[in-house]
Tab-separated table of N, CA, C and O in Angstrom:
chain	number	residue	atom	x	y	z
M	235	UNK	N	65.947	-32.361	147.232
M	235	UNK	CA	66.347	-32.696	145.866
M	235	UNK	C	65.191	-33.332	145.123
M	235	UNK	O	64.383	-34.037	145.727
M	236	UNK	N	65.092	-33.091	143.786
M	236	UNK	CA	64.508	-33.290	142.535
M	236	UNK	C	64.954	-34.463	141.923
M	236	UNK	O	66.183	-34.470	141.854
M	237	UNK	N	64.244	-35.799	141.290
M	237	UNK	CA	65.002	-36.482	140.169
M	237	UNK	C	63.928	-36.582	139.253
M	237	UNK	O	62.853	-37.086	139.577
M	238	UNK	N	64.186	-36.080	138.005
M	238	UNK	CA	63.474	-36.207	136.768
M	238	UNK	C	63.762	-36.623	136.069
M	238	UNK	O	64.839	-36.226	135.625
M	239	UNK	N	63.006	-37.883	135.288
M	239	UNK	CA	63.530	-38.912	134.517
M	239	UNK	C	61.904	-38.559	132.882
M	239	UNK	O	60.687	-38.373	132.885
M	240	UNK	N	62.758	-38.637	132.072
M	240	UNK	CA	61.921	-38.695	130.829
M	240	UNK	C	61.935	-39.563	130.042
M	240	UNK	O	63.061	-39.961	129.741
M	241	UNK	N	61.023	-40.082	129.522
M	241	UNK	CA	60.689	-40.956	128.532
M	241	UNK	C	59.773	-40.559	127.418
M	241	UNK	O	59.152	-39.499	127.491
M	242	UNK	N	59.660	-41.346	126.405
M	242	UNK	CA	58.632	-41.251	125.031
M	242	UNK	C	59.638	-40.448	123.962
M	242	UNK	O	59.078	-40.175	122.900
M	243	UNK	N	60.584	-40.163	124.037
M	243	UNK	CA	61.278	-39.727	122.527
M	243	UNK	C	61.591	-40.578	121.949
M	243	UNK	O	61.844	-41.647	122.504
M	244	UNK	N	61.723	-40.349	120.112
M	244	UNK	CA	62.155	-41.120	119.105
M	244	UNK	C	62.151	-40.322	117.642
M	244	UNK	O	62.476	-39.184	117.302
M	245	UNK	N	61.727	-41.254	117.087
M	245	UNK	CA	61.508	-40.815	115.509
M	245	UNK	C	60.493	-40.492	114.526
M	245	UNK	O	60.864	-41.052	113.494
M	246	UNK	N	59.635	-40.009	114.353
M	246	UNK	CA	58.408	-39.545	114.154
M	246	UNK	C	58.515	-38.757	112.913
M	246	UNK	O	59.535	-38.116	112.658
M	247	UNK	N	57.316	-38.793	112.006
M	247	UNK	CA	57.462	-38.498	110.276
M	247	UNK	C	56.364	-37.139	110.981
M	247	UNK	O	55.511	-37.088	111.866
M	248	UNK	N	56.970	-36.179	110.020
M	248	UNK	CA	56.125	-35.008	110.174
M	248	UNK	C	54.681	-35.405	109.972
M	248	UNK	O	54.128	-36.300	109.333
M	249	UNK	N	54.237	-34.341	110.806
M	249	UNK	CA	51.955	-35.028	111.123
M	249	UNK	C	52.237	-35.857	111.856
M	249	UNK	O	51.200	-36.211	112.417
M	250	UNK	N	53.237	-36.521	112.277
M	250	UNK	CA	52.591	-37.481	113.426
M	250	UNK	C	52.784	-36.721	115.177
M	250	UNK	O	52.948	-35.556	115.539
M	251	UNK	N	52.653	-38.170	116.024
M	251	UNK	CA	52.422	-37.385	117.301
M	251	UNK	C	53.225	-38.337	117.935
M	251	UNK	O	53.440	-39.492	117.567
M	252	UNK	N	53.721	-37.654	119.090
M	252	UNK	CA	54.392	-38.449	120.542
M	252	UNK	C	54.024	-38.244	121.456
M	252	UNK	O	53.077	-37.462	121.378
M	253	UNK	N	54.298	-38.586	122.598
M	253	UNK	CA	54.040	-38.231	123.977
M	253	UNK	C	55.219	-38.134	124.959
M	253	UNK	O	56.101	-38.992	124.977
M	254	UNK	N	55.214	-37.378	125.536
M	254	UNK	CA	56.798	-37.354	126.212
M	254	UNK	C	56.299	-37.640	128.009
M	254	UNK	O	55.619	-36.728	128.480
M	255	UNK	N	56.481	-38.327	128.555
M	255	UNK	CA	56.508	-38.398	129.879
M	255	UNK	C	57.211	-38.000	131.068
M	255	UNK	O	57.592	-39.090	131.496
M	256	UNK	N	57.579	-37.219	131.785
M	256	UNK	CA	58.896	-36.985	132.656
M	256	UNK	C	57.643	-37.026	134.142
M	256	UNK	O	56.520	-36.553	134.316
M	257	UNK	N	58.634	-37.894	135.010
M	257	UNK	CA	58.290	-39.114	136.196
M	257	UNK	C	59.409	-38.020	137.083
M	257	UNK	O	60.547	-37.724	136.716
M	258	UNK	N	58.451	-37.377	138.779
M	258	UNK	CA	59.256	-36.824	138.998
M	258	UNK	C	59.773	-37.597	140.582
M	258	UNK	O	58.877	-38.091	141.266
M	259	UNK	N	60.953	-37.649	140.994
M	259	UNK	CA	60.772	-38.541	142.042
M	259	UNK	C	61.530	-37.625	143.724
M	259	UNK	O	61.398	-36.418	143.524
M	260	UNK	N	61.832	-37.733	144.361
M	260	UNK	CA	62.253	-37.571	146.281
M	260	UNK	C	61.292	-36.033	146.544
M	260	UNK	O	60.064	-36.100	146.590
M	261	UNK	N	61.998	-34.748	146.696
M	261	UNK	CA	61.106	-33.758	147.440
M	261	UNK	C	59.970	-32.926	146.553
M	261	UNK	O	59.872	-31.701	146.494
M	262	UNK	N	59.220	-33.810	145.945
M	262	UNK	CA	57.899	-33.544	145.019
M	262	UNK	C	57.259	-32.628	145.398
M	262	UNK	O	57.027	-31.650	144.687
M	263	UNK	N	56.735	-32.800	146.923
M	263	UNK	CA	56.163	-31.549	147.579
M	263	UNK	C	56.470	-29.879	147.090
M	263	UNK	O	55.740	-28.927	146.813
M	264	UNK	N	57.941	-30.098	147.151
M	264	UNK	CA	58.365	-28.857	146.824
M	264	UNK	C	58.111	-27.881	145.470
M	264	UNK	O	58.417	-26.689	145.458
M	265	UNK	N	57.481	-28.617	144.298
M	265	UNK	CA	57.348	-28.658	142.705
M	265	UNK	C	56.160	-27.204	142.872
M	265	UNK	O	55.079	-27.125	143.455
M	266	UNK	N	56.825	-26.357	142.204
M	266	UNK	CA	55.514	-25.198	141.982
M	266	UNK	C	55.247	-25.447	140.472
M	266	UNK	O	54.095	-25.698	140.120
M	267	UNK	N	56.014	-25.404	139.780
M	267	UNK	CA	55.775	-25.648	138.236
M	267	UNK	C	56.539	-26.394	137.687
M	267	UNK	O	57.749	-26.341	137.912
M	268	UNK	N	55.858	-27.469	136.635
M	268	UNK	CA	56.979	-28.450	136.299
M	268	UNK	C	56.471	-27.867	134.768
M	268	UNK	O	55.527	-27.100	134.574
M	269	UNK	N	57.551	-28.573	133.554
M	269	UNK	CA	57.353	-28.091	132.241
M	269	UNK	C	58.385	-28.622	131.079
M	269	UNK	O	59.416	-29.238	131.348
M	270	UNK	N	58.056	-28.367	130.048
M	270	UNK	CA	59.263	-29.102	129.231
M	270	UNK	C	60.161	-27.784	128.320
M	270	UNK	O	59.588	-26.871	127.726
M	271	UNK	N	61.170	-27.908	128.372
M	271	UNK	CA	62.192	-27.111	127.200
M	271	UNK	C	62.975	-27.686	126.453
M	271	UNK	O	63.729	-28.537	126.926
M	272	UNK	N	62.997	-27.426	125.327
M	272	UNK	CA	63.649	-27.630	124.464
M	272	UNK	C	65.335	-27.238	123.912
M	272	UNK	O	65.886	-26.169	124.174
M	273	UNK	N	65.901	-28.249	123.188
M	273	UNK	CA	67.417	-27.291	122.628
M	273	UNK	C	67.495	-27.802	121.235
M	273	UNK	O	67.557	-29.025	121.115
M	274	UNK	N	67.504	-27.052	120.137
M	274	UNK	CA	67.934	-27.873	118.976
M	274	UNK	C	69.189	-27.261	118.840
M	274	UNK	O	69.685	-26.251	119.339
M	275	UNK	N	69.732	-28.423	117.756
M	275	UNK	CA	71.033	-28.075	117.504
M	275	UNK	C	71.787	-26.552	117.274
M	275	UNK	O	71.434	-25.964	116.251
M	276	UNK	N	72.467	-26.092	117.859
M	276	UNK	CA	72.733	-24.537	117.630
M	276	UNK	C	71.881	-23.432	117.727
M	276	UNK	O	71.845	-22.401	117.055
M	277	UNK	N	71.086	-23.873	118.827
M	277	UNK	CA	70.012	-23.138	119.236
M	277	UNK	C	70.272	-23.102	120.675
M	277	UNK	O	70.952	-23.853	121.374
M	278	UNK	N	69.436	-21.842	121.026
M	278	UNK	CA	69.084	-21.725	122.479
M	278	UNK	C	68.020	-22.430	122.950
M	278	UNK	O	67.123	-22.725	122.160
M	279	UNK	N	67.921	-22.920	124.679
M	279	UNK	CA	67.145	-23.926	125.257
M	279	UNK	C	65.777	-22.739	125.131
M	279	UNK	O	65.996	-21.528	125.175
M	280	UNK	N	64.403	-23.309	124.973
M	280	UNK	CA	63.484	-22.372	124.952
M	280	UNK	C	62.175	-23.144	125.376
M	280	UNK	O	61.980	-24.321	125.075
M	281	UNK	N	61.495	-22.546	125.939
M	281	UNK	CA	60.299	-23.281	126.393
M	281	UNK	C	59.317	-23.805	125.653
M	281	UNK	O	58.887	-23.271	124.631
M	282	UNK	N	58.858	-25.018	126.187
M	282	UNK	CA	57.870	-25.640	125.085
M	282	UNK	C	56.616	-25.232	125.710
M	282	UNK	O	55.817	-24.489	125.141
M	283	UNK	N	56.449	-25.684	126.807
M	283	UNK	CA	55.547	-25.159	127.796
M	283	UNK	C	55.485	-25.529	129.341
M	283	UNK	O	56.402	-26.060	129.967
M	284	UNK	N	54.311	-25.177	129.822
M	284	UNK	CA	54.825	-25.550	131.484
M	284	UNK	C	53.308	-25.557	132.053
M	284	UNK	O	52.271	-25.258	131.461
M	285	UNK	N	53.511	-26.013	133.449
M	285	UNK	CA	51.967	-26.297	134.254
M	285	UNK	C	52.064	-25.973	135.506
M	285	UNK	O	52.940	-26.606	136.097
M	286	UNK	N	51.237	-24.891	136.402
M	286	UNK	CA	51.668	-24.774	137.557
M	286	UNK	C	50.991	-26.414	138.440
M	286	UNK	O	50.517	-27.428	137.928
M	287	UNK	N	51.193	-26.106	139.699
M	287	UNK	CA	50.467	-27.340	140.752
M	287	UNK	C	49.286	-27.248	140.527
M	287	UNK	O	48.619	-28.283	140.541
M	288	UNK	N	48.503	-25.672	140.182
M	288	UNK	CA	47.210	-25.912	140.506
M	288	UNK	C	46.285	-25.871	139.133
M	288	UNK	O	45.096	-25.579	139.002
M	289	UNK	N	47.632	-26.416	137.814
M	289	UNK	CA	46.651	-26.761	136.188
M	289	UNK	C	47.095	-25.486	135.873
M	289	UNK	O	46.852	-25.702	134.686
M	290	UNK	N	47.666	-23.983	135.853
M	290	UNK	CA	47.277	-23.679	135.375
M	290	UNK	C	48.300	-24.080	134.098
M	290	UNK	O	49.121	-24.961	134.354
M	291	UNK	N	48.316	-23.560	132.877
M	291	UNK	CA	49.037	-23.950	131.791
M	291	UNK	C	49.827	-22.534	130.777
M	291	UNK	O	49.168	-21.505	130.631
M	292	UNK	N	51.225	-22.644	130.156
M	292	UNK	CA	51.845	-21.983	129.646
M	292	UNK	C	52.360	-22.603	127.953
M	292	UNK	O	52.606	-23.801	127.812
M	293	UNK	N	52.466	-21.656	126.813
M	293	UNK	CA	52.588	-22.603	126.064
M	293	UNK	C	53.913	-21.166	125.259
M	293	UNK	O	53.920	-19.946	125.418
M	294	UNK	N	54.822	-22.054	124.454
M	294	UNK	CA	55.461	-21.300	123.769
M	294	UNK	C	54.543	-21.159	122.199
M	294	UNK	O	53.699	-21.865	121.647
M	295	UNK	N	55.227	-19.847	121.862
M	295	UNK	CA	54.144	-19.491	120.246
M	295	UNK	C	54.183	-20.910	119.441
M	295	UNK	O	53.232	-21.617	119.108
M	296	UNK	N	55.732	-21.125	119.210
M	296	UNK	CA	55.370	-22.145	118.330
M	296	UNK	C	54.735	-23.631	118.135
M	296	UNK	O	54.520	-24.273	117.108
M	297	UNK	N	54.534	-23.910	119.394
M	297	UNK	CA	53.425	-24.727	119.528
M	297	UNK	C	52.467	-24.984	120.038
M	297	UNK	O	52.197	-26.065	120.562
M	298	UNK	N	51.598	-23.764	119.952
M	298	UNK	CA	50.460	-23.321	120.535
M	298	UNK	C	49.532	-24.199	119.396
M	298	UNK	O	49.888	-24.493	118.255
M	299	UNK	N	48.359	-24.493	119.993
M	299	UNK	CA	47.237	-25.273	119.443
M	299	UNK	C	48.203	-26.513	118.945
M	299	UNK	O	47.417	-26.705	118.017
M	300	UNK	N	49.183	-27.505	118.738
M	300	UNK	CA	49.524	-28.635	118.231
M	300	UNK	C	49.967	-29.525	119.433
M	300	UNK	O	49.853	-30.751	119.396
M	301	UNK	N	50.702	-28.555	120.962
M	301	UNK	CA	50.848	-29.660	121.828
M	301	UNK	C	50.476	-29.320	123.030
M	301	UNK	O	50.415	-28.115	123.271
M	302	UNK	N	50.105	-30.369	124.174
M	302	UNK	CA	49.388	-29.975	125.077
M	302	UNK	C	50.055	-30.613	126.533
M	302	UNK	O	50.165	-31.827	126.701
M	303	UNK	N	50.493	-29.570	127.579
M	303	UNK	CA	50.602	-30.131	128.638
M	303	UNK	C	49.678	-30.848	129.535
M	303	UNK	O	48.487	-30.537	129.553
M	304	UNK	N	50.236	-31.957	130.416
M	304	UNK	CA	49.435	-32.270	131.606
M	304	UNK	C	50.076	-32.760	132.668
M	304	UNK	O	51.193	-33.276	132.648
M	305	UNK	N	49.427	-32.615	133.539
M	305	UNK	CA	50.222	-33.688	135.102
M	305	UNK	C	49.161	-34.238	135.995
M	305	UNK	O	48.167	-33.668	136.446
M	306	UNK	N	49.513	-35.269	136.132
M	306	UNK	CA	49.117	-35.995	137.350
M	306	UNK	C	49.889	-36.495	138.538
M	306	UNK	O	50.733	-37.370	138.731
M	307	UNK	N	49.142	-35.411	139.400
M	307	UNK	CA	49.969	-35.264	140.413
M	307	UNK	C	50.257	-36.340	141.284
M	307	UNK	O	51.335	-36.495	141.858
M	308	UNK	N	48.635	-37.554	141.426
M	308	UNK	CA	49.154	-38.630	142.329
M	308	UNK	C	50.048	-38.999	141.664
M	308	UNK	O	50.708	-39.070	142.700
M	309	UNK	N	51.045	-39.455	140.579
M	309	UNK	CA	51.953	-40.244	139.766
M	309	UNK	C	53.218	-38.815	139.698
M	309	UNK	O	54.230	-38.874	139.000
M	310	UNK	N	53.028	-38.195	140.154
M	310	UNK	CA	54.367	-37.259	140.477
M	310	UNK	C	54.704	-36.959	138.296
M	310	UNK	O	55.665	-36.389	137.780
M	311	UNK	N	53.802	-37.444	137.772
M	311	UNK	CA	54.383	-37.026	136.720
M	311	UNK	C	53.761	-35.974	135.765
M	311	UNK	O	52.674	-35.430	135.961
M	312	UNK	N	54.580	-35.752	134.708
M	312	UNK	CA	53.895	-34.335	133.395
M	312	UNK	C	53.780	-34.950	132.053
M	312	UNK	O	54.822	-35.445	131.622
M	313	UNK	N	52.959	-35.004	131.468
M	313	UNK	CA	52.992	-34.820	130.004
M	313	UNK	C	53.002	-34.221	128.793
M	313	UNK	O	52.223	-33.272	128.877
M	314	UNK	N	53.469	-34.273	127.716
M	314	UNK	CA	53.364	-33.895	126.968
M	314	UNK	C	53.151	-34.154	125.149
M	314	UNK	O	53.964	-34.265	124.231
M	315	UNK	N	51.611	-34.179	125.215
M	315	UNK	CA	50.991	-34.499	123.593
M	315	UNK	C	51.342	-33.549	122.916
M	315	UNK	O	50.973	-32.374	122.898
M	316	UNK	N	52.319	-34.284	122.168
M	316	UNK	CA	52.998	-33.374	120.702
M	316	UNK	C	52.000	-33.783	119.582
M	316	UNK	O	52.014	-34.984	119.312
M	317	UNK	N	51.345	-33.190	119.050
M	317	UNK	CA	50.431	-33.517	117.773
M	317	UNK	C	51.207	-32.477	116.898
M	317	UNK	O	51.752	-31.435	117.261
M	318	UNK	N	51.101	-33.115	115.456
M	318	UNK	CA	51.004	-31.993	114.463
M	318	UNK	C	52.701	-31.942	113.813
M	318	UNK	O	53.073	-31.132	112.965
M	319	UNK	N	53.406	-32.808	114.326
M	319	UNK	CA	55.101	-32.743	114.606
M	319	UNK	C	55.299	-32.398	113.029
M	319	UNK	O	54.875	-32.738	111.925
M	320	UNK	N	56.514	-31.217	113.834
M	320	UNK	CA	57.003	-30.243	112.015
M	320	UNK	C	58.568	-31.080	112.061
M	320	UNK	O	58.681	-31.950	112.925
M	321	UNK	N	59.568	-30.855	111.282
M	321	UNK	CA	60.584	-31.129	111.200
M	321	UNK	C	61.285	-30.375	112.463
M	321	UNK	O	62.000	-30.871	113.334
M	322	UNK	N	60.738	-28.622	112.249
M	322	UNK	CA	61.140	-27.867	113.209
M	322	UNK	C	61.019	-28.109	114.679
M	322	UNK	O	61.680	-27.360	115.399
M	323	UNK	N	60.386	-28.903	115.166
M	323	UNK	CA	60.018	-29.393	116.807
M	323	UNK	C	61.260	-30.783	117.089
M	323	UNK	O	61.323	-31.548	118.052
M	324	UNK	N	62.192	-30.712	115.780
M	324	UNK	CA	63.776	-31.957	116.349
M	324	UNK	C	63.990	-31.031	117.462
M	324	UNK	O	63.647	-29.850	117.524
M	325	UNK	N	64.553	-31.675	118.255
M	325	UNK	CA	65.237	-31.076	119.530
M	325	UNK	C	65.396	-32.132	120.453
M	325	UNK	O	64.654	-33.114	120.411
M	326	UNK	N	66.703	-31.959	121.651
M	326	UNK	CA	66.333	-32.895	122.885
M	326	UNK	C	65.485	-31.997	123.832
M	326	UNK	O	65.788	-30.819	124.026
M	327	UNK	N	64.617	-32.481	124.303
M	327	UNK	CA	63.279	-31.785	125.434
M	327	UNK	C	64.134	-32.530	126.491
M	327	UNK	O	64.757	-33.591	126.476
M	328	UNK	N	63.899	-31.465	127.505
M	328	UNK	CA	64.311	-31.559	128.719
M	328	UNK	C	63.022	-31.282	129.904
M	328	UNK	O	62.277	-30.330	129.670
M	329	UNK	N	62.749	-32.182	131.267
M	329	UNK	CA	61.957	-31.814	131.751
M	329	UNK	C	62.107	-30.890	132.647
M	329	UNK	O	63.299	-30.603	132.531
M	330	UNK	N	61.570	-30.081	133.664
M	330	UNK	CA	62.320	-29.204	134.472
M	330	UNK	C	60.924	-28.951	135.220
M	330	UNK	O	59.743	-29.012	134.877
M	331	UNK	N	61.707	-28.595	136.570
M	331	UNK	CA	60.728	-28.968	137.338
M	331	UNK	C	61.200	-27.508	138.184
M	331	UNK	O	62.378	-27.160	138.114
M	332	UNK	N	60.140	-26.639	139.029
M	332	UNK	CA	60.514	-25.512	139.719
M	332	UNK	C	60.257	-25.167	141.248
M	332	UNK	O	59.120	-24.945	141.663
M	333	UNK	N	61.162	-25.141	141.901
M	333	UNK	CA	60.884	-24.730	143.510
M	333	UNK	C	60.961	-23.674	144.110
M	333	UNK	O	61.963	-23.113	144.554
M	334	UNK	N	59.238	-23.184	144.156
M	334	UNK	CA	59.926	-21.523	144.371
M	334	UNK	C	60.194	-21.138	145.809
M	334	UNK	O	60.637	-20.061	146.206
M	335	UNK	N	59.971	-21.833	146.279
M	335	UNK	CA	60.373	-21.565	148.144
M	335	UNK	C	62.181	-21.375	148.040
M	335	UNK	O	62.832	-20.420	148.463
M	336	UNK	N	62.770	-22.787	147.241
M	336	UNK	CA	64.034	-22.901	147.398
M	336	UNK	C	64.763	-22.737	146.316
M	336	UNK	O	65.817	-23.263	145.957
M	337	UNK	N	63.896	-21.731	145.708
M	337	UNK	CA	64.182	-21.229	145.092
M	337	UNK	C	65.625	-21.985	143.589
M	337	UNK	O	66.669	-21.416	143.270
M	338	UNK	N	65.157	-23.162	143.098
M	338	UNK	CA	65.763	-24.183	142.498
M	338	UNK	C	65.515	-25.066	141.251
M	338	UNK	O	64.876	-26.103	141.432
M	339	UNK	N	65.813	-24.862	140.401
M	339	UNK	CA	65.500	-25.409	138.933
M	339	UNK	C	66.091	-27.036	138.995
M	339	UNK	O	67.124	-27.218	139.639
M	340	UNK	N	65.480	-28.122	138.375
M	340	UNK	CA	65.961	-29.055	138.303
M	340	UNK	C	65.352	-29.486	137.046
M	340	UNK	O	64.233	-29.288	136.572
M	341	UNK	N	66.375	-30.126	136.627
M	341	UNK	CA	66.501	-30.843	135.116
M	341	UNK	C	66.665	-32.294	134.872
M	341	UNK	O	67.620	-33.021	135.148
M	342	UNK	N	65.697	-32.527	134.381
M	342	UNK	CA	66.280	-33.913	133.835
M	342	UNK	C	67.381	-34.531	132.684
M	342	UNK	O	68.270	-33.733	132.388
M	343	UNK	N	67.404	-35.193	132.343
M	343	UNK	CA	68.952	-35.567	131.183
M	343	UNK	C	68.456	-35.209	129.686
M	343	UNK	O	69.305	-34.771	128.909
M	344	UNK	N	66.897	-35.401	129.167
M	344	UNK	CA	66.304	-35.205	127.802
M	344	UNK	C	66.473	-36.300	127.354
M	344	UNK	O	67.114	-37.298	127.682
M	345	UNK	N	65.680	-35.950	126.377
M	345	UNK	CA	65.225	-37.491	125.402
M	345	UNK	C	65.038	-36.567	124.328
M	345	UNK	O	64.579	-35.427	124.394
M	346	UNK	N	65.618	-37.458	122.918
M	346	UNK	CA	65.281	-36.636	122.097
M	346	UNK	C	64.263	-37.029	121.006
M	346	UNK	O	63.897	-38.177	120.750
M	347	UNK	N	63.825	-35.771	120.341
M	347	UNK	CA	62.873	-36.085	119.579
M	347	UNK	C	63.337	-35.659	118.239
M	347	UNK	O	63.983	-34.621	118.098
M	348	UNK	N	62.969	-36.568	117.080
M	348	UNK	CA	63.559	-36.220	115.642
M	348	UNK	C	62.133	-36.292	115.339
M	348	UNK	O	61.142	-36.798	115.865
M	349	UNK	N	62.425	-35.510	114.163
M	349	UNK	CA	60.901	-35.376	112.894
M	349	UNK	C	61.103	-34.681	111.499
M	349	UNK	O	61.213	-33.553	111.020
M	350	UNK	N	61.082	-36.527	110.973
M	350	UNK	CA	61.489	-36.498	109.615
M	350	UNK	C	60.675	-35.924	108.700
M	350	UNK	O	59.478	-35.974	108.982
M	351	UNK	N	61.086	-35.196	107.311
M	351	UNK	CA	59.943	-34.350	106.361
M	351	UNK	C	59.658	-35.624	105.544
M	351	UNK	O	58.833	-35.599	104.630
């Protein structure tokens, strides 16, 4: 088992930036790709982006060049620098973490992010 816990959401005026943190904690070993997705209201969950174990990096169109994944692996955790924040990037982000041996998705609860015009 997986526990993913996120932090850094709030309230943020369009142009500004956040950072989202998700801390991953028990069978870490197991993590092939961890990453963040998104849900806004009456929307489908969709990827923001993602990082395999070994860096490499995935980004969805719409926030390509404004936000940037990372992880550090001794700290079991991922980040994510949101620069550039549109109104359109409100959503709760969810972290999610992937096991491909056991083949198993795990989610954390989300934190959400607003961004006022």
């Amino acid at each position: 088992q997986v526990q993913l816990v996120e932090s850094g959401g709030g309230l943020v005026q369009a142009g500004g930036s956040l950072r989202l943190s998700c801390a991953a904690s028990g069978s870490i070993l197991s993590i092939n790709v961890m990453g963040w997705y998104r849900q806004a209201p009456g929307k489908q969950r969709e990827l923001v982006a993602d990082i395999t174990s070994g860096g490499s990096t995935n980004y969805g169109d719409s926030v390509k060049g404004r936000f940037t994944i990372s992880r550090d692996n001794a700290k079991s955790t991922v980040y994510l620098q949101m620069n550039s924040l549109k109104p359109e990037d409100t959503a709760v982000y969810y972290c999610n973490a992937f096991a491909a041996v056991a083949h198993m998705d795990y989610w954390g609860k989300g934190t959400l992010v607003t961004v006022s015009s």
